[in-house]
PDB file of C-alpha atoms in Angstrom:
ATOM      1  CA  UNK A   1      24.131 -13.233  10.435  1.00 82.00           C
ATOM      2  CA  UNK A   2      21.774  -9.960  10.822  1.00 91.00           C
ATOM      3  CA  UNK A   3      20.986  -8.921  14.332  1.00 94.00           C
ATOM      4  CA  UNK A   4      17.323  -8.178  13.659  1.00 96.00           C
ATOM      5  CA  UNK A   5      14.259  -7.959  10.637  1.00 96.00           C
ATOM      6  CA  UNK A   6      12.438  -5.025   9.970  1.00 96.00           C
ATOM      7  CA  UNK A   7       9.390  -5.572   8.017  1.00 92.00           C
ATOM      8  CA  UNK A   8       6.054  -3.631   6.611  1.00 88.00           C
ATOM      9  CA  UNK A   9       4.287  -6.313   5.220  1.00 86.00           C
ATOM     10  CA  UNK A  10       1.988  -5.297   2.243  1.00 78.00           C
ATOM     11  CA  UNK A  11       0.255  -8.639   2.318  1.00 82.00           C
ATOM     12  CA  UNK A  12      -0.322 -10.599   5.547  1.00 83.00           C
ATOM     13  CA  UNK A  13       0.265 -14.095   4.680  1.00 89.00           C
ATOM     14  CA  UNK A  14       3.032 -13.699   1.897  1.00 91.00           C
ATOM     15  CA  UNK A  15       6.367 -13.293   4.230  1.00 92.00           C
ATOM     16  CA  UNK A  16       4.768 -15.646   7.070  1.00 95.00           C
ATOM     17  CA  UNK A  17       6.934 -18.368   5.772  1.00 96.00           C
ATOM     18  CA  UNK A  18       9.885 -16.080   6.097  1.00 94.00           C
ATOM     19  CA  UNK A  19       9.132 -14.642   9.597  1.00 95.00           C
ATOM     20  CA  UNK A  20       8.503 -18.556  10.681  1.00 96.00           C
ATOM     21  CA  UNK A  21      12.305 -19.343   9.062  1.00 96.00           C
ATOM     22  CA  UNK A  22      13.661 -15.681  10.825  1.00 95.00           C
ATOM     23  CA  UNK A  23      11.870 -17.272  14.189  1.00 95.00           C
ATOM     24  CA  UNK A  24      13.702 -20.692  13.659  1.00 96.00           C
ATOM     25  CA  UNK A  25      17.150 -18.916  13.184  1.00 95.00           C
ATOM     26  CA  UNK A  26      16.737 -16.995  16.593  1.00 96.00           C
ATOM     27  CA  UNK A  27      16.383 -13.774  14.269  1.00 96.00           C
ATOM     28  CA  UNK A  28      13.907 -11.377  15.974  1.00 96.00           C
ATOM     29  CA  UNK A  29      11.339  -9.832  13.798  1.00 96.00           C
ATOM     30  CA  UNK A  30       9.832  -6.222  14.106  1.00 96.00           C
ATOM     31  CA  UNK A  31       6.837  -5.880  12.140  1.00 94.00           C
ATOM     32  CA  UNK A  32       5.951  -1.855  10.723  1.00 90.00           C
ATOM     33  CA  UNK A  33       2.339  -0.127  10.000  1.00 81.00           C
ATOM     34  CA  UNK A  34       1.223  -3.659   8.342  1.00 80.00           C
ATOM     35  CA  UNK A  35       0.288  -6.544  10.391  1.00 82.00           C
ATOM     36  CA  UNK A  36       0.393 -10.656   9.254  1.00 88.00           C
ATOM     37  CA  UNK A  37      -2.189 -12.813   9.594  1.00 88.00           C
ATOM     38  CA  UNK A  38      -2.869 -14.614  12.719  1.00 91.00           C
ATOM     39  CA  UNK A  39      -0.893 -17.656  11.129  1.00 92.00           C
ATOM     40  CA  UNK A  40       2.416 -15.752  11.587  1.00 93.00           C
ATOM     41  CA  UNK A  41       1.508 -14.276  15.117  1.00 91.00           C
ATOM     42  CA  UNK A  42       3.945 -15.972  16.858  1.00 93.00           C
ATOM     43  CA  UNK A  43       6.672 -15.192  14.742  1.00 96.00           C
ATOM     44  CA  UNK A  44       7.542 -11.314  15.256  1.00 94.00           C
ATOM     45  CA  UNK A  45       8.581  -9.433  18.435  1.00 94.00           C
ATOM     46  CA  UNK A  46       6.991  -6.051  18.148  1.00 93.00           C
ATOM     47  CA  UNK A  47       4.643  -4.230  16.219  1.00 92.00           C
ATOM     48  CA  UNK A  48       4.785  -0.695  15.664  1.00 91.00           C
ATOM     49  CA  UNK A  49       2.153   1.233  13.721  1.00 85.00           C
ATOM     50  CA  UNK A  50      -0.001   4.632  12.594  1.00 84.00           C
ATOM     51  CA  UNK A  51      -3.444   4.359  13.766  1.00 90.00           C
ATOM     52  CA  UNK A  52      -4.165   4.335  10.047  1.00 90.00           C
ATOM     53  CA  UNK A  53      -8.078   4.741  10.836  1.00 93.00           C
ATOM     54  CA  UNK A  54      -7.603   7.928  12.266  1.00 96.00           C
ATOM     55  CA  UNK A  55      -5.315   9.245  10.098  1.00 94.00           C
ATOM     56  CA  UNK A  56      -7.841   8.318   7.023  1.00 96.00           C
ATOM     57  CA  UNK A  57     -10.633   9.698   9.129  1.00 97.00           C
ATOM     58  CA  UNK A  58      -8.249  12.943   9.382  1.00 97.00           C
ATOM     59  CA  UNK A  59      -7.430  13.456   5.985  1.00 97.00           C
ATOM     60  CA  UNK A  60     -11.660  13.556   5.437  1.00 98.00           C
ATOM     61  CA  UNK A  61     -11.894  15.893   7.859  1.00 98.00           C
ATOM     62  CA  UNK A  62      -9.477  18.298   6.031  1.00 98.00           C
ATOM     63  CA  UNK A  63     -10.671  16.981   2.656  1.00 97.00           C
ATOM     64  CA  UNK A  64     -14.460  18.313   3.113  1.00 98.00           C
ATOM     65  CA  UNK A  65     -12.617  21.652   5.225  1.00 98.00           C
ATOM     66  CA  UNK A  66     -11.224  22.556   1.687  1.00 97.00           C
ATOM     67  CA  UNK A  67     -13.552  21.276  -0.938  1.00 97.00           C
ATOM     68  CA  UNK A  68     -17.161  21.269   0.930  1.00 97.00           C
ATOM     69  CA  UNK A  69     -19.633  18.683   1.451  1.00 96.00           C
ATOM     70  CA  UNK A  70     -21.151  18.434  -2.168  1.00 97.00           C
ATOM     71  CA  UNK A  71     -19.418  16.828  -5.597  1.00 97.00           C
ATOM     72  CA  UNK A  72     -16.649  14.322  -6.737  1.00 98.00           C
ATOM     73  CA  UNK A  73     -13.399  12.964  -4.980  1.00 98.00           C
ATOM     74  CA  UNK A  74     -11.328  10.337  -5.999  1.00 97.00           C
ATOM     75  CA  UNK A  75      -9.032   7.630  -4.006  1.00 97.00           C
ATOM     76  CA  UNK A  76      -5.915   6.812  -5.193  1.00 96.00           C
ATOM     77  CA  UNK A  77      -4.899   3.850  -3.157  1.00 93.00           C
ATOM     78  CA  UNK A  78      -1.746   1.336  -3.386  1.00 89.00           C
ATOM     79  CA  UNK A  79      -1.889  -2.430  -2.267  1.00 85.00           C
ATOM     80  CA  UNK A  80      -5.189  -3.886  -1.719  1.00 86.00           C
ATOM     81  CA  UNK A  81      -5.380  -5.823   1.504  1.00 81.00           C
ATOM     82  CA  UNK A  82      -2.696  -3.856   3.015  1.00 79.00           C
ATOM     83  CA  UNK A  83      -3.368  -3.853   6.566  1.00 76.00           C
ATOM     84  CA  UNK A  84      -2.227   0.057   6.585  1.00 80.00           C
ATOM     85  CA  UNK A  85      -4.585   0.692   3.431  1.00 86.00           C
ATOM     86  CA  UNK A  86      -7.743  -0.711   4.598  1.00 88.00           C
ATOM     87  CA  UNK A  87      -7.434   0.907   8.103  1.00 90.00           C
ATOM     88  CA  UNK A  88      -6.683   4.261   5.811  1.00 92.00           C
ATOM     89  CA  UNK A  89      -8.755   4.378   3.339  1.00 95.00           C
ATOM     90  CA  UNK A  90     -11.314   2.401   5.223  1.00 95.00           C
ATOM     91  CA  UNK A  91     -11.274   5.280   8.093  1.00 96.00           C
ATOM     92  CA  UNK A  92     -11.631   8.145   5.167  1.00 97.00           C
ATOM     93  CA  UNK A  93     -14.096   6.642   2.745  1.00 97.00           C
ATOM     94  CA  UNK A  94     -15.880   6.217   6.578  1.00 97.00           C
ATOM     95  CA  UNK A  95     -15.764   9.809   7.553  1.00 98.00           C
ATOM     96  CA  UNK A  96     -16.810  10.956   4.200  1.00 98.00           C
ATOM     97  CA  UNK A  97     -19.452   8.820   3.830  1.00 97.00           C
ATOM     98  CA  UNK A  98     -20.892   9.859   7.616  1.00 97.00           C
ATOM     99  CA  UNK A  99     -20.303  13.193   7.474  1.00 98.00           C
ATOM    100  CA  UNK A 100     -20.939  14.664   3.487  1.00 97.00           C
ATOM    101  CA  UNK A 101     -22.769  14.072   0.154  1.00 97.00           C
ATOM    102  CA  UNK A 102     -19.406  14.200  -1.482  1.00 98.00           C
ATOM    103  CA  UNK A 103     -19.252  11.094  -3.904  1.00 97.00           C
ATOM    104  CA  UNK A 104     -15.906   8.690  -3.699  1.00 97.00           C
ATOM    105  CA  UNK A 105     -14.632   7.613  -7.306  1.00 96.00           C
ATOM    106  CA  UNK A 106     -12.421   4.698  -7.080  1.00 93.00           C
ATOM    107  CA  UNK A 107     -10.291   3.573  -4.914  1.00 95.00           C
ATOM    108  CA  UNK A 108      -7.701   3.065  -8.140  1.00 95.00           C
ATOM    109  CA  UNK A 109      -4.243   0.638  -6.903  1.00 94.00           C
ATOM    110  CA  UNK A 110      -0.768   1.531  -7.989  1.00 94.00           C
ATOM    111  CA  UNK A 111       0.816  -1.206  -6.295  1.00 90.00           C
ATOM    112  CA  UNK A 112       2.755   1.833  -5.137  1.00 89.00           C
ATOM    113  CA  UNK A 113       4.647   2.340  -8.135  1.00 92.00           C
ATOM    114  CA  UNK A 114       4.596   6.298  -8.647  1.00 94.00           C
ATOM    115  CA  UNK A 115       4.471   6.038 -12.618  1.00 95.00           C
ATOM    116  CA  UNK A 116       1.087   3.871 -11.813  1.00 94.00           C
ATOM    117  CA  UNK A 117      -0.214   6.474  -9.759  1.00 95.00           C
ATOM    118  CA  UNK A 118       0.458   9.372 -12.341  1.00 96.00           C
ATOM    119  CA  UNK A 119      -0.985   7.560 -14.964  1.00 96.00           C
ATOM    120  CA  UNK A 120      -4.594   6.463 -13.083  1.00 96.00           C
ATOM    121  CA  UNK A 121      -4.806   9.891 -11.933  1.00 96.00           C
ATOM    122  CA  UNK A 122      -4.173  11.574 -15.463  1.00 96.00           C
ATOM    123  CA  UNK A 123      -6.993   9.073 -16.357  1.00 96.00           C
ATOM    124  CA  UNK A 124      -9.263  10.018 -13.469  1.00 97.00           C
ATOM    125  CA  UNK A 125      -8.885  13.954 -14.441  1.00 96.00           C
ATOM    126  CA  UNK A 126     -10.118  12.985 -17.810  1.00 95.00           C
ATOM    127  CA  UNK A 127     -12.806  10.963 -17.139  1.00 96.00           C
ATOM    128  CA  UNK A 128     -13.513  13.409 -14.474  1.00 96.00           C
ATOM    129  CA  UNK A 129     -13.084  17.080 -14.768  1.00 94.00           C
ATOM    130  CA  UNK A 130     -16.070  17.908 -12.453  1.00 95.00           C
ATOM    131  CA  UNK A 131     -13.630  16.168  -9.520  1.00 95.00           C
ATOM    132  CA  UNK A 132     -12.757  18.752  -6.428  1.00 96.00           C
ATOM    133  CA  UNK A 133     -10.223  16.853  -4.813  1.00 96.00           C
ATOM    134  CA  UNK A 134      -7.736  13.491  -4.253  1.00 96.00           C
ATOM    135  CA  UNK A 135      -7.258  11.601  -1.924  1.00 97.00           C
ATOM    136  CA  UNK A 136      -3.178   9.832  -2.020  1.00 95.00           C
ATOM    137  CA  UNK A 137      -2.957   7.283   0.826  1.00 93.00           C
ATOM    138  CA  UNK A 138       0.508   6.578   0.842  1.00 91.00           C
ATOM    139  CA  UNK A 139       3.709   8.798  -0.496  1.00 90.00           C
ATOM    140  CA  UNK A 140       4.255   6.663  -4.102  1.00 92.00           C
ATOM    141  CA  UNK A 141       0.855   7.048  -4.815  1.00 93.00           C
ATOM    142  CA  UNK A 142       0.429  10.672  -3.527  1.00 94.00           C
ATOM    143  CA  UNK A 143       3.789  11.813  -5.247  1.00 95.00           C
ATOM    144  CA  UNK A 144       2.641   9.963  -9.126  1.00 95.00           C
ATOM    145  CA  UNK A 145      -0.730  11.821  -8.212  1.00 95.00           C
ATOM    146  CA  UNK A 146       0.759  14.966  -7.745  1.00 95.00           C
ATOM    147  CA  UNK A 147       2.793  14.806 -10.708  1.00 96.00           C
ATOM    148  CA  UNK A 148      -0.300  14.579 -12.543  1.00 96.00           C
ATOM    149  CA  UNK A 149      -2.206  17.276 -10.758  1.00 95.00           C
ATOM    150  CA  UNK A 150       0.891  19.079 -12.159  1.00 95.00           C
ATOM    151  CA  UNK A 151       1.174  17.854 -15.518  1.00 95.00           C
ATOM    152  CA  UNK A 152      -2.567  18.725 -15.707  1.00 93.00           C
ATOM    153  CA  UNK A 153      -2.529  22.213 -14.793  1.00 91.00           C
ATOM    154  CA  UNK A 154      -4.783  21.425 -11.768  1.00 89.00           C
ATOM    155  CA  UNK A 155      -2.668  21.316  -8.916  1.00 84.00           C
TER     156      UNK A 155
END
């Protein structure tokens, strides 16, 4: 008996066949940053969402602001195939890519899970102490990275 569904999907065909049963019910579906796959199109009402191109292409711009043109960065990503993730880092691995020599290590996936995040970026430090900056492209992942950059002594 809910009144509406709110949903950011982090894969495009897994909660089709729960939008399609939402649909059936008379349940009206708002979809959030993510979008589904053309098979559950018909399903959902709205769709609101970042222009997560820009933004990526934004945080390059500030990225090579602070740490120059020249050397390592890393990507810490979350969910692979995550509408919102490929238009991010997609739009920032883009920007870099046009407008430095800077050289992208990873993108690394923590599924979103902040201990994930802390981990993979304790390992990228290691394996890369040359690095000049991170890129965290949603808040799980940015927060387990900056716990690390802590933990390190590098943030």
């Amino acid at each position: 008996h809910v009144a509406g569904i709110v949903l950011a999907p982090s894969d495009p065909d897994a909660l089709v066949p729960a939008m399609k049963k939402a649909w059936e019910a008379h349940i009206p579906v708002v979809l959030i940053d993510s979008m589904v796959s053309d098979s559950g199109k018909q399903y959902y009402q709205s769709f609101l969402s970042t222009d997560n191109a820009k933004a990526g292409e934004l945080c390059a711009k500030a990225m090579i602001e602070a740490v120059g043109q020249t050397g390592k960065i890393a990507i810490m990503s979350y969910v692979p195939g995550a509408g919102s993730e490929i238009g991010r880092v997609g739009g920032f691995k883009k920007y870099i890519e046009a407008h430095s020599k800077l050289q992208i290590v990873g993108p690394f996936y923590s599924q979103s899970q902040m201990a994930t995040a802390l981990n993979q970026t304790t390992d990228v430090l290691a394996a890369n102490p040359d690095l000049k900056g991170i890129f965290g492209a949603n808040e799980p992942t940015a927060v387990g990275m900056g716990r690390a950059l802590q933990q390190s002594g590098k943030s």
